[in-house]
Structure formats: structure tokens, C-alpha cells
Short mmCIF file of C-alpha atoms and ligand atoms in Angstrom, two decimals:
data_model
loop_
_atom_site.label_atom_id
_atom_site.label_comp_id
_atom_site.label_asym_id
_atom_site.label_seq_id
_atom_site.Cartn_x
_atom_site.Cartn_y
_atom_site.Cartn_z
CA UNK L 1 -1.48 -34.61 30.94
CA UNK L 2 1.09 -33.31 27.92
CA UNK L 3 0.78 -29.78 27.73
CA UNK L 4 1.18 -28.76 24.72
CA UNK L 5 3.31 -25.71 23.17
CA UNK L 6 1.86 -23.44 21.19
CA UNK L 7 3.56 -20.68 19.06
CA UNK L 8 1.57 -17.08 17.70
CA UNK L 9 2.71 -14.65 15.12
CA UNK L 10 0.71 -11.91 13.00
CA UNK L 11 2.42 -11.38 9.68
CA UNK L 12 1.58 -8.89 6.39
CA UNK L 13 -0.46 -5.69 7.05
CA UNK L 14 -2.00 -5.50 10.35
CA UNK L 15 -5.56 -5.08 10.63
CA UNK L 16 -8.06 -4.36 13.87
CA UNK L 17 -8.82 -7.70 15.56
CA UNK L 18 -5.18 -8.98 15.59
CA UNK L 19 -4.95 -7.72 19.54
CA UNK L 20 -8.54 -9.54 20.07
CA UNK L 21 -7.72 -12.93 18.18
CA UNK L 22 -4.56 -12.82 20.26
CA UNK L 23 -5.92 -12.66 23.31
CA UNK L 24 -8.61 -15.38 22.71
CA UNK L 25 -6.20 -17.52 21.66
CA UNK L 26 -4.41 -17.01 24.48
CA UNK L 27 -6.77 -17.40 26.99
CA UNK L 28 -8.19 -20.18 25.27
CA UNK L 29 -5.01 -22.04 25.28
CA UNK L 30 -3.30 -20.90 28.75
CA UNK L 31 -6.86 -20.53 30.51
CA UNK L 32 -8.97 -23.12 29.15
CA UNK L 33 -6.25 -25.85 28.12
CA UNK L 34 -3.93 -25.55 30.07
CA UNK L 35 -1.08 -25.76 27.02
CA UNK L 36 1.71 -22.91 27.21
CA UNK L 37 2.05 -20.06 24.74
CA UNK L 38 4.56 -18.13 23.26
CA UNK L 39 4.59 -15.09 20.79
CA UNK L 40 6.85 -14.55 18.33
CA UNK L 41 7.78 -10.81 17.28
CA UNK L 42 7.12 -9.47 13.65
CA UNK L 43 5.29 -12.22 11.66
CA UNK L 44 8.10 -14.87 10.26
CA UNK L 45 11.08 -12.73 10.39
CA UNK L 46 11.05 -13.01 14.19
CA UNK L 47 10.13 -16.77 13.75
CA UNK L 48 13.26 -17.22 11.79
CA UNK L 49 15.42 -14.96 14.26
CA UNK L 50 13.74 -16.67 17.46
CA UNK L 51 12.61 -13.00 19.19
CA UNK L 52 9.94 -14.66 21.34
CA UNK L 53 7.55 -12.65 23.55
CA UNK L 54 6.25 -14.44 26.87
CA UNK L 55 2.62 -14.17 26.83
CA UNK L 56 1.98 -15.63 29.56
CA UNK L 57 1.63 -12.57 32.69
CA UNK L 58 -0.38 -9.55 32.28
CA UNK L 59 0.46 -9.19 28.11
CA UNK L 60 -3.35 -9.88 27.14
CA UNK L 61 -5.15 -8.09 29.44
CA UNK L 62 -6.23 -4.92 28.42
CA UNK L 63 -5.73 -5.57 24.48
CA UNK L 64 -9.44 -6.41 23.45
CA UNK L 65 -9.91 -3.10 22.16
CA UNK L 66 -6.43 -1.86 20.95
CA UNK L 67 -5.59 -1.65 17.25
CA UNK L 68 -2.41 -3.11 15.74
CA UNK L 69 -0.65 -5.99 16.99
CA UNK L 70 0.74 -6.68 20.43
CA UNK L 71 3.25 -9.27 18.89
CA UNK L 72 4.07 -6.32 15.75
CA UNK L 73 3.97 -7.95 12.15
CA UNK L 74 6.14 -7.54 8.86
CA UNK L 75 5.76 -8.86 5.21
CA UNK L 76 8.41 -11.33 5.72
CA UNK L 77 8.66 -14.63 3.79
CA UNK L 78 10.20 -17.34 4.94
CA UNK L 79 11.18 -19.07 2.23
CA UNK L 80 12.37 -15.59 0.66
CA UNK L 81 13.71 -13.23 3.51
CA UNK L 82 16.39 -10.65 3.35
CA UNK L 83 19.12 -11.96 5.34
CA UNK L 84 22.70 -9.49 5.68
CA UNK L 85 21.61 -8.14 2.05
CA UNK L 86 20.99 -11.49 0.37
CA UNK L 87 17.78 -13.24 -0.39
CA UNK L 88 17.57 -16.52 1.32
CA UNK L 89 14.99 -19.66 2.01
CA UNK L 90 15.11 -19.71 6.31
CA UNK L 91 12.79 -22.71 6.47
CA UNK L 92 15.55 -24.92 7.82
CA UNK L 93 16.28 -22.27 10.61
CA UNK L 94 12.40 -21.93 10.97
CA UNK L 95 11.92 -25.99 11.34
CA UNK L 96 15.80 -25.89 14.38
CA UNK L 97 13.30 -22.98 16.00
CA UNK L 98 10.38 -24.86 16.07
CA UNK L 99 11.77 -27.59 17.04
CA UNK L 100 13.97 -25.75 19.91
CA UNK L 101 11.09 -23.93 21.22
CA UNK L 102 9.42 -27.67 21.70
CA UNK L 103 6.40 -26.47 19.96
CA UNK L 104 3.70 -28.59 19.33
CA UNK L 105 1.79 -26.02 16.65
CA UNK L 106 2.16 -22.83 15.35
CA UNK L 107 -0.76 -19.86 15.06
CA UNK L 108 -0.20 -17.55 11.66
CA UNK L 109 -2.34 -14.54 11.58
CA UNK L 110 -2.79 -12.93 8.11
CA UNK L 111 -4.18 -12.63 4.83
CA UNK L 112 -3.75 -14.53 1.47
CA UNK L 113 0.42 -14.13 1.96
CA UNK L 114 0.42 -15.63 5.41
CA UNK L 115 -1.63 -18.18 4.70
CA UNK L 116 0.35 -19.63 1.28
CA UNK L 117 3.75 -19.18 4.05
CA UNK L 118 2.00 -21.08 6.85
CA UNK L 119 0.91 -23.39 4.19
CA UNK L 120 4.90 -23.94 3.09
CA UNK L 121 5.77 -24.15 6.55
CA UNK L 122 3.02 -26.79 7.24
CA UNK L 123 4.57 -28.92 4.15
CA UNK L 124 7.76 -27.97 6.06
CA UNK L 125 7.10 -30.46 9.25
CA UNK L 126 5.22 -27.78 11.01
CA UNK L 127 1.89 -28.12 12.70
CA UNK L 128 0.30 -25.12 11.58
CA UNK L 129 -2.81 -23.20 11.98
CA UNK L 130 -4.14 -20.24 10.50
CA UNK L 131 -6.22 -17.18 11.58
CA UNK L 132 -8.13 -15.35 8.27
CA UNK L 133 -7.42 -11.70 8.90
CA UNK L 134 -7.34 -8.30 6.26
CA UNK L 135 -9.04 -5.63 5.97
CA UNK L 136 -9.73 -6.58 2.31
CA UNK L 137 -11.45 -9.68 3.31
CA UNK L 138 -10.39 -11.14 -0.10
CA UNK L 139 -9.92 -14.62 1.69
CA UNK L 140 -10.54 -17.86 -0.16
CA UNK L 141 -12.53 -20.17 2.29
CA UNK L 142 -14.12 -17.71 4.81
CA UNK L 143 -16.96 -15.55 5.32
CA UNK L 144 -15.29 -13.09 6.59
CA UNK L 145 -12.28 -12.23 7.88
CA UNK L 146 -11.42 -10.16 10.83
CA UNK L 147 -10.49 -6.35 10.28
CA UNK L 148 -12.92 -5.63 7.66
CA UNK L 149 -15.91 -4.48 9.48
CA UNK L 150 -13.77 -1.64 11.15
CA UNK L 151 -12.63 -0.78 7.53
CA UNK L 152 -15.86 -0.63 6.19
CA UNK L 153 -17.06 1.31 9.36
CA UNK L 154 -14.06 4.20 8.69
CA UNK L 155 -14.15 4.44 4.89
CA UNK L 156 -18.32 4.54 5.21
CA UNK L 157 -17.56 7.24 8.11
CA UNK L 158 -14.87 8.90 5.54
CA UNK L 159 -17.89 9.26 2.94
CA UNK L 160 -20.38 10.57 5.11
CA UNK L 161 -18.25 13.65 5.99
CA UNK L 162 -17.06 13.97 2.10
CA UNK L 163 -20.70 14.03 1.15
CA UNK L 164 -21.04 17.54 2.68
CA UNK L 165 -18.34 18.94 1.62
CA UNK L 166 -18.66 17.69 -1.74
CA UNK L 167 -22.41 18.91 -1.81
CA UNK L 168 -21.22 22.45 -0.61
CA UNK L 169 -18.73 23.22 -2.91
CA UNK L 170 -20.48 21.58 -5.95
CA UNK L 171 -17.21 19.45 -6.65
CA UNK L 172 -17.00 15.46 -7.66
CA UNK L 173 -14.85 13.55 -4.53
CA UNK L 174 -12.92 11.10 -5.30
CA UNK L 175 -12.11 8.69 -2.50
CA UNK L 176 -9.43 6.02 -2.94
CA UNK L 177 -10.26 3.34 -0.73
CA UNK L 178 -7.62 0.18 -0.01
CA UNK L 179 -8.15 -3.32 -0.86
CA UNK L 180 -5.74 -4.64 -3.39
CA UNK L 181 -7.06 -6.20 -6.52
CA UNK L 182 -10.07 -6.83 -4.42
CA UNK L 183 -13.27 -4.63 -4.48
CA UNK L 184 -15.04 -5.72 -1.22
CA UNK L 185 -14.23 -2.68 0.89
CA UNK L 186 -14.54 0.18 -1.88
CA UNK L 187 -18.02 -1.63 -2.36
CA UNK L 188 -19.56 -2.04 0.78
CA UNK L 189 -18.32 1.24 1.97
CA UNK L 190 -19.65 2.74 -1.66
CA UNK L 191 -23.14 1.38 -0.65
CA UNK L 192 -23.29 2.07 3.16
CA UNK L 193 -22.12 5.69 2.13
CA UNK L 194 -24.43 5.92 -0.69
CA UNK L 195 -21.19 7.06 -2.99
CA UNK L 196 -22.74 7.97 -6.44
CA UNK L 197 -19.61 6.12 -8.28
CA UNK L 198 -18.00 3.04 -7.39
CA UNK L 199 -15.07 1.86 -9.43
CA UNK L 200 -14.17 -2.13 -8.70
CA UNK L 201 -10.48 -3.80 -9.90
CA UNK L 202 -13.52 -6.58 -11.24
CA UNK L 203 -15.31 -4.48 -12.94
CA UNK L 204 -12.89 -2.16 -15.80
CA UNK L 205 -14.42 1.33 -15.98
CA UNK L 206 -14.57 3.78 -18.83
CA UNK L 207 -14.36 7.27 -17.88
CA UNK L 208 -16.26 8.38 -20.29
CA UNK L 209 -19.57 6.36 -18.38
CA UNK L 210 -18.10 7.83 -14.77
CA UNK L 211 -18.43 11.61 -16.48
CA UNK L 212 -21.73 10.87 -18.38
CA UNK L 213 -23.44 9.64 -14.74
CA UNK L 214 -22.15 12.96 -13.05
CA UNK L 215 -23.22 15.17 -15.75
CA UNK L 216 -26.91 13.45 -15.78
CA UNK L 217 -26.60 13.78 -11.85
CA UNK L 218 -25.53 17.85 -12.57
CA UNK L 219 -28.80 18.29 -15.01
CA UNK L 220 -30.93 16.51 -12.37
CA UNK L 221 -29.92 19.46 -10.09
CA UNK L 222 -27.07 17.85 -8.36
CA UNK L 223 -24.10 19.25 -9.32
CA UNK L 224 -21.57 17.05 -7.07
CA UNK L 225 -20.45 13.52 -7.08
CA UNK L 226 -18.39 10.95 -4.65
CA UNK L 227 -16.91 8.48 -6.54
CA UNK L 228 -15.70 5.57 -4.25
CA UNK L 229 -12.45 4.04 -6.41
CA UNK L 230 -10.66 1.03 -5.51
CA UNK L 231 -7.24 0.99 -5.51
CA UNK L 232 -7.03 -1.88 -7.82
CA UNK L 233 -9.29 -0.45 -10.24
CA UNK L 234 -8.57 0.08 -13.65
CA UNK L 235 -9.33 1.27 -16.69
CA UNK L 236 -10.64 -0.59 -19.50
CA UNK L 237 -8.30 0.30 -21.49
CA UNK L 238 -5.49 -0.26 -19.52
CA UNK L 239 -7.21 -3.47 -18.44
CA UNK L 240 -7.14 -4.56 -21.67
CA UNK L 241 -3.69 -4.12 -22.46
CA UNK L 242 -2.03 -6.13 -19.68
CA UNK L 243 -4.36 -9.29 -20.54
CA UNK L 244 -1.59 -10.98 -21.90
CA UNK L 245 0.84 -10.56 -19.30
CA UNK L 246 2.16 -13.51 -16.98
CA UNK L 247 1.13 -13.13 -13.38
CA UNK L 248 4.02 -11.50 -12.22
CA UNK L 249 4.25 -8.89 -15.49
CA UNK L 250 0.39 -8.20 -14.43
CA UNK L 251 1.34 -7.49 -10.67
CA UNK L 252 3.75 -5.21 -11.91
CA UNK L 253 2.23 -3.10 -14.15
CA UNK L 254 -0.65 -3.30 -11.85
CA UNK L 255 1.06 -1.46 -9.07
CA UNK L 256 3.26 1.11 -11.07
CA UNK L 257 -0.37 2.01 -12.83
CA UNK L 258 -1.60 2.67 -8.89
CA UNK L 259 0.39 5.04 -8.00
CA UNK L 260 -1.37 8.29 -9.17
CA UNK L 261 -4.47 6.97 -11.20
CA UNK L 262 -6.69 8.50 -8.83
CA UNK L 263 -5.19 11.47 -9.12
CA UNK L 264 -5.38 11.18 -13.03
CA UNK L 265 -9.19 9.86 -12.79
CA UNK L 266 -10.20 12.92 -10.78
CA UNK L 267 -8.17 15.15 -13.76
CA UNK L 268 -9.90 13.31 -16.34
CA UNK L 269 -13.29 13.80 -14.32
CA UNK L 270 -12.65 17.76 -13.93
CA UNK L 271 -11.87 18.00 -18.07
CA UNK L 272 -15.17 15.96 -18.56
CA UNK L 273 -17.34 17.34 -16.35
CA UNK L 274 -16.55 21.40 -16.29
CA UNK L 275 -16.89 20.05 -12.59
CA UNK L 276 -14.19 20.97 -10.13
CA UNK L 277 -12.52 17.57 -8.76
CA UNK L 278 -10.50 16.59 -5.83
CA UNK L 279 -9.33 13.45 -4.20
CA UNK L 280 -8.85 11.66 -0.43
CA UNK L 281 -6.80 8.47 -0.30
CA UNK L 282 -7.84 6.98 3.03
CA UNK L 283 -4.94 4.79 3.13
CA UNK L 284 -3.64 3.32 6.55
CA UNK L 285 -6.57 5.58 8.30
CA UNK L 286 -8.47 2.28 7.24
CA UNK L 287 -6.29 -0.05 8.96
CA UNK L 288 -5.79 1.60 12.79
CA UNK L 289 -7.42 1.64 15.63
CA UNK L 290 -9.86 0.22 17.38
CA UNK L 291 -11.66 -2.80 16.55
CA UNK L 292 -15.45 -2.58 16.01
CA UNK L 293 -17.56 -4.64 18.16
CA UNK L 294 -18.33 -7.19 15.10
CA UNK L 295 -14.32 -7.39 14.50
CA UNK L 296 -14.03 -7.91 18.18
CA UNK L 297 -16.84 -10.96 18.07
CA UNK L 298 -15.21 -12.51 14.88
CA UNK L 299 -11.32 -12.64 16.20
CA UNK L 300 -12.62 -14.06 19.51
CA UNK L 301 -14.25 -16.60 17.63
CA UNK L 302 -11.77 -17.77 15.24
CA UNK L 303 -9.15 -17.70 18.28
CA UNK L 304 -10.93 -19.61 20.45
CA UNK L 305 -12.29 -22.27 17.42
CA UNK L 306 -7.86 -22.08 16.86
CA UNK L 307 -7.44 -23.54 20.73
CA UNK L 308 -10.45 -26.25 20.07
CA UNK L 309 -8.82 -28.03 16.83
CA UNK L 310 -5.30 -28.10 18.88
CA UNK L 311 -6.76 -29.68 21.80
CA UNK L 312 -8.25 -32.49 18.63
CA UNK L 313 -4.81 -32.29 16.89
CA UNK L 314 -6.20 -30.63 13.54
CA UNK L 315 -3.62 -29.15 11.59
CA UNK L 316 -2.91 -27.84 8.42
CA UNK L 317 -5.61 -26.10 7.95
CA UNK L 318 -7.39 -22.30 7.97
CA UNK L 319 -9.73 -20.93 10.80
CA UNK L 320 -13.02 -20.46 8.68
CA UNK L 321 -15.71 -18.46 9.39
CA UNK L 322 -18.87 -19.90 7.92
CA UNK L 323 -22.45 -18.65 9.28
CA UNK L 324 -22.13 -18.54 12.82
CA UNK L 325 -19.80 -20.75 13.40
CA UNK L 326 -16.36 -22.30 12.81
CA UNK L 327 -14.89 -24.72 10.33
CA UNK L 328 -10.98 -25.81 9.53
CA UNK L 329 -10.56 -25.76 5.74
CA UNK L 330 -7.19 -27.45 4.55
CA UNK L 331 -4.87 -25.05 3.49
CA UNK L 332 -4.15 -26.63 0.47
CA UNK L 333 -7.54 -26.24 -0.69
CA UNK L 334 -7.55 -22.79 -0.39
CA UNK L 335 -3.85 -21.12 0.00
CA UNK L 336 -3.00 -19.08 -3.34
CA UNK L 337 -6.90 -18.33 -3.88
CA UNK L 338 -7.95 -15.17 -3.94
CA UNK L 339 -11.41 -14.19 -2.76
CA UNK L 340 -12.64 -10.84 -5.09
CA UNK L 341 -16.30 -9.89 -5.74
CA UNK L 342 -18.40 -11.46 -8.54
CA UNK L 343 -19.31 -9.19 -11.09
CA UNK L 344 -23.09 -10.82 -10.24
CA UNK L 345 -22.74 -10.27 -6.49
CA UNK L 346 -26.20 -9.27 -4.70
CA UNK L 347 -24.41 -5.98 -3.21
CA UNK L 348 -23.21 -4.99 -7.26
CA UNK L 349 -26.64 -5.44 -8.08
CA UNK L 350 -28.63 -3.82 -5.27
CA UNK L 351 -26.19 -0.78 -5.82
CA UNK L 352 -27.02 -0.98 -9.63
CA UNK L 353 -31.03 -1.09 -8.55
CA UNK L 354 -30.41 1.95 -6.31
CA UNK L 355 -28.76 3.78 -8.96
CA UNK L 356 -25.03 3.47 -8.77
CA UNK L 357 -22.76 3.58 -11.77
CA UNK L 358 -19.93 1.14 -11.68
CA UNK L 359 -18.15 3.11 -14.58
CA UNK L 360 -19.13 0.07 -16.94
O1 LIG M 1 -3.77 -6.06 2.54
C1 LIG M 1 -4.09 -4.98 3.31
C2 LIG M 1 -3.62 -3.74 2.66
O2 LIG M 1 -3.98 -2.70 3.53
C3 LIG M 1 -4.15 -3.48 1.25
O3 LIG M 1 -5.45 -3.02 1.24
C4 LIG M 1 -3.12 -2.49 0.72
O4 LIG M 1 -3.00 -2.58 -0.67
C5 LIG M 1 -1.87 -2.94 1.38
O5 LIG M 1 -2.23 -3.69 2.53
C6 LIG M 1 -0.94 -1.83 1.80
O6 LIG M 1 0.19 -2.39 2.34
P1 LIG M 1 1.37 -1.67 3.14
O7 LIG M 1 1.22 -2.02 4.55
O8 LIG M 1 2.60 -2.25 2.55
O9 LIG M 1 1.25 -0.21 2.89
#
């Protein structure tokens, strides 16, 4: 029988569920196939520099329930890494390590950067396979991917315990919550945590509407707010004014306008309101850990559907979730998509119907 080779990495952010997918992967391949598996260290950069990680003694037991990733992970691309201070395209020493290793496919864990890589690498010669995972779950293509529900759990948890605070002191919270130009997490956390404010990057905000709910709130004898922001959300102003911009002039302007506008929002808030204002940014809190038991479920799932399609010899394609089970969608159909909420989503308009403001 040929037992085939089978190569893992986890590249971009990590997220919880990286450990779990591993390890279903792993035992789907080594325990159920029969193939052979190696690990590759810190996503494509380790790929390109051949650090490979046996995986196949004691490595995945134990790591069901351990945030992070086993195999580490970097932002890496290959076709623009930094090599001895220079920017170069490694693809060809990607396809000699491939090829050395006498690999017959190739796992890629990540989000919407990992999969457009794995995608080049697939167009590259490779057979290549890829695992949905963020903790933005702004994948084209999936239901879900793996790391949000642990998100969602912490920044919902984060909420709760600023709701007390905020009530006791009379004072509007503002918690920044991650996601990138994606609103799913600030959203369903918003909800779960019944935050009185949630700011979207797809839906611009006026201030001006944020201060009016909290002052109506104030005369209603309620005199403090939690305002769940996005990172990615903007003003409409400012929203606006970088319409125009190419892609790349938009990304820009997008992030140098991040850093600080929470800070400036809850300023703006204070001035409006006579309230007093102050802000958490969750940040990475969202990202560590360990998994939640849906997470946990979801990686195992995708892992194992990962070891199925190699035994077929389906490539080329992304690790869907879709209901309760499985489904490969070509990359091509879906790498450089970008899954953010609809403006007419049924969790935007439940919040609306329970009283939320979105700012708009
Ligand atoms: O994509 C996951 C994510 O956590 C985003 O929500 C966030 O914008 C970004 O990664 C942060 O990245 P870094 O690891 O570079 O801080």
C-alpha cells in the first residue's frame, strides 16, 4: 500500500483549536491511514527553511485542550518573505522542500492570508489542503471557522464583568474587541453580553447617534453604557473620505486610523454625554487559551474531514464547514474573499429589535 506523506503548518495569528485540528489530523492520518506526518515550524517561513517537527511519538497527546500552536505560526508569505534583509519570492525553495521531504500533500492552517498562500502554493505544483481557522471567522466558504467560539466566549465573559463596573460607577465602557475589518466577533459578543452599543467596520457610525442612545438610556434612569466597538469600525465620516482610495491606500489609512480611535470615541463620548468614559481593548486576551468545547468539536472535524479527501486524492481545495458536516470548496473559488457581516444579517436585526444602537 503507498503511504502517503503528509506535511502540517499553522500560519498568521493563532487561534484556539489549532492544537485540536492538529491532533485530529494527525491521528487521522498516522492512526487511521496509515500515511506518515510531519510538522513544519512557524507557518511558511519554516516551510521555506525546512525546520520540520516529527509528529509522530508522544507530540499529540495531551494537546486537545491547549491554546496556541504546537507547530508555532508566523505571518510569513511565501512568495514575499524577508530573507537576510531583502524581500524575496521562496516558492522555488518551497516546491525543492516539498519535493525533498517526498510529500504527497501539504495541510495550511489559517485565515483569509493562509489560504490565498496555500492557494499560490497549490498553483505552485503543490497538493494542498486547507484548514479554515480565525478568531474573526471572516472566512469566505465556511460556516464557521475554528477559534471563534472561544473568542466570542472571552469577549462575552469580558462584558459581563464590565457591565458591573460600568453600572457602579455610572460611566459608558468602551470595549474594543478584535476582528479586522470584520464585525462578527464585536457582534455576537455585543449580543450575548447585551452591550448597549455595538459599532461594526460594515456599518459607519456617527457619534453623534452613539451619544444620543446613551443620553436617552441616562433619562430612562440608566446612567451607564457598554459600547462593544470593533476594531475596524469607523466613522462615517472618515468612512467616507477613504472611498476613493485603491485597496492598498484603504488598508493603510485603515490601520493608522486604528490605532487610538477608541480611545478618541470614548473622548468624544465623555464631551457628549457629561458621562465619564473609559476603555478595555481585549486584544490577544481573545486569542489564548483554551479551546471551548464547540472549538474543540469543529477542529476535530475539519482535521479529520482533511485526512478523508487525502485518502480520495482531493486537493486544492478548503476544509468547509457547512451544517454538520464537511465539504472541500476549491480554493480558487473562495481565496481573496472576505467573509464580513451583512448589514441585513438576522443577529444585526434581532439586536436592533432588542434595542441596540449600531451608531447608524
Ligand atoms: O486575524 C486575527 C487577529 O487577531 C485580528 O482580529 C487582529 O486584527 C489581528 O489578528 C492581530 O494580529 P497580530 O497577531 O499581528 O497582533
Amino acid at each position: 500500500m503507498n503511504k502517503k506523506r503528509i506535511g502540517i503548518l499553522t500560519a498568521g495569528g493563532d487561534s484556539p483549536g489549532l492544537n485540536a485540528a492538529i491532533r485530529a489530523v494527525g491521528k487521522a492520518c498516522m492512526g487511521h491511514y496509515g500515511f506518515q506526518l510531519i510538522g513544519f515550524r512557524d507557518g511558511f517561513r519554516g516551510l521555506a527553511e525546512n525546520r520540520v517537527m516529527a509528529l509522530d511519538g508522544g507530540q499529540l497527546s495531551g494537546i486537545l485542550t491547549q491554546g496556541g500552536t504546537l507547530l508555532g505560526t508566523s505571518r510569513d508569505k511565501p512568495h514575499r518573505m524577508l530573507v537576510n534583509g531583502q524581500i524575496c519570492d521562496v516558492t522555488e525553495v518551497i516546491q525543492r522542500n516539498y519535493a525533498e521531504n517526498a510529500l504527497d500533500a501539504l495541510i495550511c492552517l489559517g485565515g483569509n492570508g493562509t489560504q490565498k498562500n496555500a492557494l499560490r502554493l497549490h498553483e505552485a505544483g503543490l497538493n494542498v489542503l486547507h484548514l479554515p481557522k480565525t478568531i474573526d471567522n471572516d472566512v469566505w466558504g465556511t460556516d464557521m471557522t475554528f477559534g471563534f467560539d472561544t473568542a466570542l466566549g472571552i469577549a462575552t465573559e469580558a462584558i459581563d464583568r464590565l457591565h458591573s463596573t460600568a453600572h457602579s460607577h455610572h460611566r459608558i465602557i468602551v470595549v474594543e474587541i478584535m476582528g479586522h475589518n470584520a464585525g462578527w466577533l464585536a457582534l455576537g459578543a455585543g449580543i450575548a453580553g447585551g452591550a448597549d452599543v455595538i459599532l461594526l467596520p460594515e456599518i459607519p457610525y456617527a457619534v453623534e447617534s452613539v451619544a444620543a442612545a446613551i443620553k436617552e438610556r441616562s433619562r430612562n434612569g440608566k446612567p451607564f453604557s457598554i459600547v462593544a466597538v470593533a476594531e475596524g469600525a469607523m466613522a462615517m465620516d472618515m468612512h467616507a473620505s477613504i472611498q476613493n482610495h485603491s485597496k492598498k491606500k484603504k488598508a493603510e489609512a485603515t490601520e493608522l486610523a486604528m490605532a487610538g480611535r477608541t480611545l478618541h470615541l470614548a473622548e468624544a463620548l465623555e464631551r457628549l454625554t457629561g458621562l465619564e468614559a473609559r476603555v478595555t481593548i481585549l486584544g490577544h486576551l481573545q486569542r489564548g487559551g483554551t479551546p471551548s468545547a464547540a472549538d474543540r468539536l469543529l477542529a476535530t472535524r475539519l482535521g479529520t474531514a482533511a485526512a478523508d479527501l487525502i485518502a480520495e486524492g482531493v486537493y486544492g481545495v478548503m476544509v468547509a464547514a457547512v451544517g454538520d458536516g464537511t465539504q472541500p470548496v476549491p480554493l480558487i473559488e473562495v481565496a481573496g474573499k472576505v467573509k464580513t457581516v451583512p448589514v441585513g444579517h438576522g443577529w444585526i436585526t434581532s439586536a436592533r429589535e432588542v434595542g441596540t444602537n449600531f451608531g447608524d
